[in-house]
Amino acid sequence: STDLTSTVGYDSIIQHLNDGRKNCKEFEDFLKERAIIEEKYGKELINLSKKKPCGQTELNTLKRSLDTFKQQIDNVGQGHIQLAQTLREEAKKMEDFREKQKLHRKKIELIMEAIHKNRNLQYKKTMEVKQTCCCFLPYGCTKALLYLSSLSHFWQLFLKLAQTKSALEDSDRSYQQSVTTLEKIREEWQKEHIKACEFFETQECERINYFRNALWLHVNQLSQDCVQNDEKYENIRKSLEMCSIEKDIDFFVNLRKTGSLAPAPVVYENYYNTQRNPAPVRSPAPAPISRRGPLPTPTSTPGEPDYTTIDGYSLI
């Protein structure tokens, strides 16, 4: 500003820096809130996998697949809890960065406040001395003329003029000294102001760079969590691929079997007419017990997802 005592530009810079600090605080609070959500979600998943029954009476390969499913859900929950801790650590880093910038900037602000105060006081003093010089000469001349008209002795007028001249010279010297002092203070203020602006610009560059990197890191952490979760889900898919319907049926048969022989045929015995001994009537021979045919390959009906496979799946 052309006004030497104005701080409008400096105040604008300080306001912008305070706004940047506020924005960092908002992102820090966002990370903390996200950490609370992730931790709560992770704990809920762990409780669900441990307390909620899910096919607990299944046998053999399908049971192993279900066990893998519950274990991986537990792992996903643990991953979310770990992500919550990571987010809290990132929020703490942002807080430390923000407070460090605040402390460094406070030192510069104190220097600038002191030099602003000194500059304004000297400017005010200089203007007061200048006003005295401007007003003193007409005042002294007027008093001299009044004395000339009222006094009868010339020496009294001469003495008064000498006193007035001496006062004017003293006032002028004081004015010159004030201007010289003010100029030194102005040069010092301008030098410190430039240094402060350069410092503030460096801080703002650091803040923007740190903020940008923190946001980038946060997104990478979320992506990594998704990839890790997908790896856990892939373990479930692999386990389901190992699930064999025929093996599970055979396992159940072998576990619950009662024997391999069918009941013997029932033979007719004549208890009504003992004189007659007809040939015993035998029941028709039972059809031989045969094993079941091969089980059909599981297929998907229209509108259902493919069974245990994902077409075109790629784990990145």
Coordinates of C-alpha atoms in Angstrom, one line a residue:
S1 CA 0.0 0.0 0.0
T2 CA 1.1 3.6 -0.6
D3 CA 0.1 4.3 2.9
L4 CA 3.2 3.8 5.1
T5 CA 1.1 2.7 8.1
S6 CA -1.2 0.4 6.2
T7 CA -1.0 -3.4 6.9
V8 CA -3.8 -4.5 4.5
G9 CA -1.5 -6.6 2.4
Y10 CA 0.2 -8.2 5.3
D11 CA -3.1 -8.9 7.0
S12 CA -4.3 -10.6 3.8
I13 CA -1.3 -12.9 3.8
I14 CA -1.8 -13.8 7.4
Q15 CA -5.5 -14.5 6.8
H16 CA -4.6 -16.8 3.9
L17 CA -2.1 -18.7 6.0
N18 CA -4.6 -19.1 8.8
D19 CA -7.2 -20.4 6.3
G20 CA -4.6 -23.0 5.1
R21 CA -4.0 -24.1 8.6
K22 CA -7.8 -24.5 9.1
N23 CA -8.0 -26.6 5.9
C24 CA -5.3 -28.9 7.3
K25 CA -7.3 -29.2 10.5
E26 CA -10.4 -30.1 8.6
F27 CA -8.6 -32.9 6.7
E28 CA -7.1 -34.1 10.0
D29 CA -10.6 -34.3 11.5
F30 CA -11.8 -36.1 8.4
L31 CA -9.1 -38.8 8.9
K32 CA -10.0 -39.2 12.5
E33 CA -13.7 -39.6 11.7
R34 CA -12.9 -42.1 9.0
A35 CA -10.7 -44.0 11.5
I36 CA -13.6 -44.3 13.9
I37 CA -15.9 -45.7 11.1
E38 CA -13.2 -48.2 9.9
E39 CA -12.6 -49.4 13.4
K40 CA -16.3 -49.8 14.2
Y41 CA -16.8 -51.6 10.9
G42 CA -13.9 -53.9 11.5
K43 CA -15.1 -54.9 15.0
E44 CA -18.6 -55.6 13.7
L45 CA -17.2 -57.9 11.0
I46 CA -15.1 -59.8 13.5
N47 CA -18.1 -60.2 15.9
L48 CA -20.2 -61.4 12.9
S49 CA -17.6 -64.0 11.9
K50 CA -17.2 -65.3 15.4
K51 CA -20.7 -65.2 16.8
K52 CA -23.0 -65.8 13.9
P53 CA -23.4 -69.4 12.8
C54 CA -22.9 -70.1 9.2
G55 CA -23.3 -73.6 8.0
Q56 CA -21.9 -75.1 11.2
T57 CA -23.4 -78.6 10.4
E58 CA -21.8 -78.9 7.0
L59 CA -19.3 -81.6 6.3
N60 CA -16.0 -82.1 4.6
T61 CA -14.9 -79.8 1.7
L62 CA -17.9 -77.4 1.9
K63 CA -17.3 -77.1 5.6
R64 CA -13.6 -76.2 4.9
S65 CA -14.8 -73.6 2.4
L66 CA -17.2 -72.1 5.0
D67 CA -14.4 -72.1 7.6
T68 CA -12.2 -70.3 5.1
F69 CA -15.0 -67.8 4.4
K70 CA -15.4 -67.0 8.1
Q71 CA -11.7 -66.7 8.7
Q72 CA -11.2 -64.4 5.8
I73 CA -14.1 -62.2 6.9
D74 CA -12.3 -62.0 10.3
N75 CA -9.1 -61.0 8.4
V76 CA -11.0 -58.3 6.5
G77 CA -12.2 -57.0 9.9
Q78 CA -8.7 -57.0 11.2
G79 CA -7.6 -55.2 8.1
H80 CA -10.1 -52.4 8.7
I81 CA -9.0 -52.0 12.3
Q82 CA -5.4 -51.8 11.1
L83 CA -6.5 -49.2 8.5
A84 CA -8.1 -47.2 11.3
Q85 CA -4.8 -47.1 13.2
T86 CA -3.0 -46.1 10.0
L87 CA -5.5 -43.2 9.5
R88 CA -5.0 -42.0 13.1
E89 CA -1.2 -42.0 12.6
E90 CA -1.6 -39.9 9.4
A91 CA -3.9 -37.5 11.3
K92 CA -1.3 -37.1 14.0
K93 CA 1.4 -36.4 11.3
M94 CA -0.9 -33.7 9.9
E95 CA -1.4 -32.2 13.3
D96 CA 2.4 -32.2 14.0
F97 CA 3.0 -30.5 10.6
R98 CA 0.3 -27.9 11.3
E99 CA 1.6 -27.1 14.7
K100 CA 5.2 -26.9 13.6
Q101 CA 4.3 -24.3 10.9
K102 CA 2.3 -22.4 13.5
L103 CA 5.3 -22.1 15.8
H104 CA 7.7 -21.1 13.1
R105 CA 5.2 -18.5 11.7
K106 CA 4.6 -17.1 15.2
K107 CA 8.2 -16.0 15.5
I108 CA 8.0 -14.0 12.2
E109 CA 4.6 -12.5 13.2
L110 CA 6.0 -11.2 16.5
I111 CA 8.9 -9.6 14.7
M112 CA 6.5 -8.0 12.2
E113 CA 4.1 -6.8 14.9
A114 CA 7.0 -5.1 16.8
I115 CA 8.3 -3.4 13.6
H116 CA 4.8 -2.3 12.6
K117 CA 4.4 -0.7 16.1
N118 CA 7.7 1.1 15.9
R119 CA 7.1 2.3 12.4
N120 CA 3.7 3.7 13.3
L121 CA 4.9 5.4 16.4
Q122 CA 7.8 7.1 14.6
Y123 CA 5.5 8.1 11.7
K124 CA 3.1 9.7 14.2
K125 CA 5.9 11.5 16.0
T126 CA 7.3 12.8 12.7
M127 CA 4.0 14.1 11.6
E128 CA 3.5 15.9 14.9
V129 CA 6.9 17.6 14.7
K130 CA 6.2 18.5 11.1
Q131 CA 2.9 20.1 12.2
T132 CA 4.7 22.0 14.8
C133 CA 7.2 23.4 12.3
C134 CA 4.5 24.4 9.9
C135 CA 2.5 26.2 12.5
F136 CA 5.3 27.8 14.5
L137 CA 6.6 30.2 11.9
P138 CA 3.3 32.1 11.2
Y139 CA 2.6 32.0 14.9
G140 CA 6.0 33.5 15.8
C141 CA 5.7 36.2 13.1
T142 CA 2.2 37.2 14.3
K143 CA 3.4 37.5 17.9
A144 CA 6.4 39.6 16.7
L145 CA 4.1 42.1 14.9
L146 CA 1.9 42.4 17.9
Y147 CA 4.9 43.1 20.1
L148 CA 6.1 45.7 17.5
S149 CA 2.8 47.6 17.8
S150 CA 2.6 47.4 21.5
L151 CA 6.1 47.8 22.8
S152 CA 8.1 51.0 22.7
H153 CA 11.5 49.5 22.9
F154 CA 13.2 47.9 19.9
W155 CA 15.4 45.6 21.9
Q156 CA 12.4 43.7 23.3
L157 CA 11.3 43.0 19.7
F158 CA 14.8 41.9 18.7
L159 CA 15.0 39.6 21.7
K160 CA 11.6 38.0 20.8
L161 CA 12.6 37.5 17.2
A162 CA 15.8 35.9 18.3
Q163 CA 13.9 33.5 20.5
T164 CA 11.5 32.7 17.8
K165 CA 14.3 32.0 15.3
S166 CA 16.0 29.7 17.8
A167 CA 12.8 27.8 18.4
L168 CA 12.2 27.4 14.7
E169 CA 15.7 26.1 14.1
D170 CA 15.3 23.6 17.0
S171 CA 12.0 22.5 15.6
D172 CA 13.4 22.1 12.1
R173 CA 16.3 20.0 13.4
S174 CA 13.9 17.8 15.3
Y175 CA 11.8 17.4 12.2
Q176 CA 14.8 16.5 10.1
Q177 CA 16.0 14.0 12.7
S178 CA 12.5 12.4 12.9
V179 CA 12.3 12.1 9.1
T180 CA 15.8 10.5 9.1
T181 CA 14.8 8.1 11.8
L182 CA 11.5 7.3 10.1
E183 CA 13.3 6.5 6.9
K184 CA 15.7 4.1 8.6
I185 CA 12.7 2.4 10.2
R186 CA 10.9 2.3 6.9
E187 CA 13.8 0.7 5.2
E188 CA 14.1 -1.8 8.1
W189 CA 10.4 -2.5 7.9
Q190 CA 10.4 -3.0 4.2
K191 CA 13.4 -5.4 4.5
E192 CA 11.7 -7.4 7.2
H193 CA 8.4 -7.4 5.3
I194 CA 10.1 -8.9 2.2
K195 CA 11.8 -11.5 4.4
A196 CA 8.5 -12.3 6.1
C197 CA 6.7 -12.7 2.7
E198 CA 9.4 -15.0 1.4
F199 CA 9.1 -17.1 4.6
F200 CA 5.3 -17.2 4.3
E201 CA 5.5 -18.2 0.6
T202 CA 7.9 -21.0 1.5
Q203 CA 5.5 -22.2 4.2
E204 CA 2.6 -22.1 1.9
C205 CA 4.4 -24.2 -0.7
E206 CA 5.3 -26.7 2.0
R207 CA 1.7 -26.8 3.2
I208 CA 0.2 -27.4 -0.2
N209 CA 2.8 -30.0 -1.0
Y210 CA 2.3 -31.8 2.3
F211 CA -1.5 -31.6 2.0
R212 CA -1.4 -33.0 -1.6
N213 CA 0.9 -35.8 -0.6
A214 CA -1.2 -36.7 2.5
L215 CA -4.3 -36.9 0.3
W216 CA -2.5 -39.0 -2.3
L217 CA -1.2 -41.3 0.5
H218 CA -4.7 -41.6 1.9
V219 CA -6.2 -42.7 -1.4
N220 CA -3.3 -45.2 -1.9
Q221 CA -4.1 -46.7 1.6
L222 CA -7.7 -47.1 0.7
S223 CA -6.7 -48.8 -2.7
Q224 CA -4.3 -51.1 -0.9
D225 CA -7.0 -52.1 1.6
C226 CA -9.3 -52.9 -1.3
V227 CA -6.6 -55.0 -3.0
Q228 CA -5.9 -56.8 0.3
N229 CA -9.6 -57.5 0.8
D230 CA -9.9 -58.8 -2.7
E231 CA -7.0 -61.2 -2.0
K232 CA -8.9 -62.5 1.0
Y233 CA -12.0 -62.9 -1.1
E234 CA -9.9 -64.7 -3.7
N235 CA -8.9 -67.2 -1.0
I236 CA -12.6 -67.9 -0.5
R237 CA -13.1 -68.4 -4.2
K238 CA -10.1 -70.8 -4.3
S239 CA -11.5 -72.7 -1.4
L240 CA -14.9 -73.0 -3.1
E241 CA -13.2 -74.3 -6.2
M242 CA -11.8 -77.2 -4.0
C243 CA -15.3 -77.9 -2.8
S244 CA -16.4 -81.3 -4.4
I245 CA -20.1 -82.3 -4.3
E246 CA -19.2 -86.0 -4.9
K247 CA -16.6 -86.0 -2.2
D248 CA -19.0 -84.5 0.3
I249 CA -21.7 -87.0 -0.6
D250 CA -19.2 -89.9 -0.3
F251 CA -18.0 -88.5 3.0
F252 CA -21.5 -88.4 4.4
V253 CA -22.2 -92.0 3.2
N254 CA -19.1 -93.3 4.7
L255 CA -19.7 -91.5 7.9
R256 CA -23.3 -92.7 8.3
K257 CA -23.3 -96.0 6.5
T258 CA -25.0 -99.0 8.2
G259 CA -23.9 -101.8 5.9
S260 CA -23.5 -103.0 2.3
L261 CA -26.1 -105.9 2.2
A262 CA -29.7 -105.5 1.5
P263 CA -32.3 -107.4 3.6
A264 CA -32.9 -111.1 2.6
P265 CA -36.1 -112.0 0.7
V266 CA -39.1 -113.0 2.8
V267 CA -40.0 -116.8 2.3
Y268 CA -43.7 -118.0 2.5
E269 CA -44.4 -120.7 5.0
N270 CA -47.8 -122.6 5.0
Y271 CA -49.3 -122.9 8.4
Y272 CA -52.9 -123.4 7.3
N273 CA -52.9 -126.8 5.5
T274 CA -50.2 -129.0 6.8
Q275 CA -51.1 -131.8 4.3
R276 CA -50.2 -129.8 1.4
N277 CA -46.6 -128.9 1.0
P278 CA -46.6 -126.7 -2.1
A279 CA -43.4 -125.4 -3.3
P280 CA -42.3 -122.4 -1.4
V281 CA -43.2 -119.2 -3.0
R282 CA -40.4 -116.9 -3.1
S283 CA -40.6 -113.2 -3.5
P284 CA -39.3 -111.9 -6.7
A285 CA -35.6 -111.4 -6.7
P286 CA -34.8 -107.9 -5.8
A287 CA -33.1 -105.7 -8.3
P288 CA -29.4 -105.4 -7.7
I289 CA -28.4 -102.3 -5.8
S290 CA -26.3 -100.2 -8.0
R291 CA -24.3 -97.1 -7.3
R292 CA -25.7 -93.7 -8.4
G293 CA -24.5 -92.3 -11.6
P294 CA -22.1 -89.4 -11.8
L295 CA -23.3 -86.2 -10.3
P296 CA -24.1 -83.3 -12.7
T297 CA -21.6 -80.5 -12.9
P298 CA -23.0 -77.4 -11.1
T299 CA -24.3 -74.9 -13.5
S300 CA -25.8 -71.5 -13.1
T301 CA -29.4 -70.6 -14.1
P302 CA -29.9 -67.4 -16.1
G303 CA -29.4 -64.4 -14.0
E304 CA -27.2 -66.1 -11.4
P305 CA -23.4 -65.6 -11.1
D306 CA -21.0 -68.2 -12.4
Y307 CA -20.3 -71.0 -9.9
T308 CA -17.0 -70.5 -8.1
T309 CA -15.4 -68.8 -11.1
I310 CA -15.2 -65.2 -12.3
D311 CA -14.9 -64.7 -16.0
G312 CA -12.2 -62.3 -16.9
Y313 CA -11.2 -61.8 -13.3
S314 CA -7.8 -60.2 -12.8
L315 CA -6.2 -59.5 -9.5
I316 CA -4.2 -56.3 -9.6

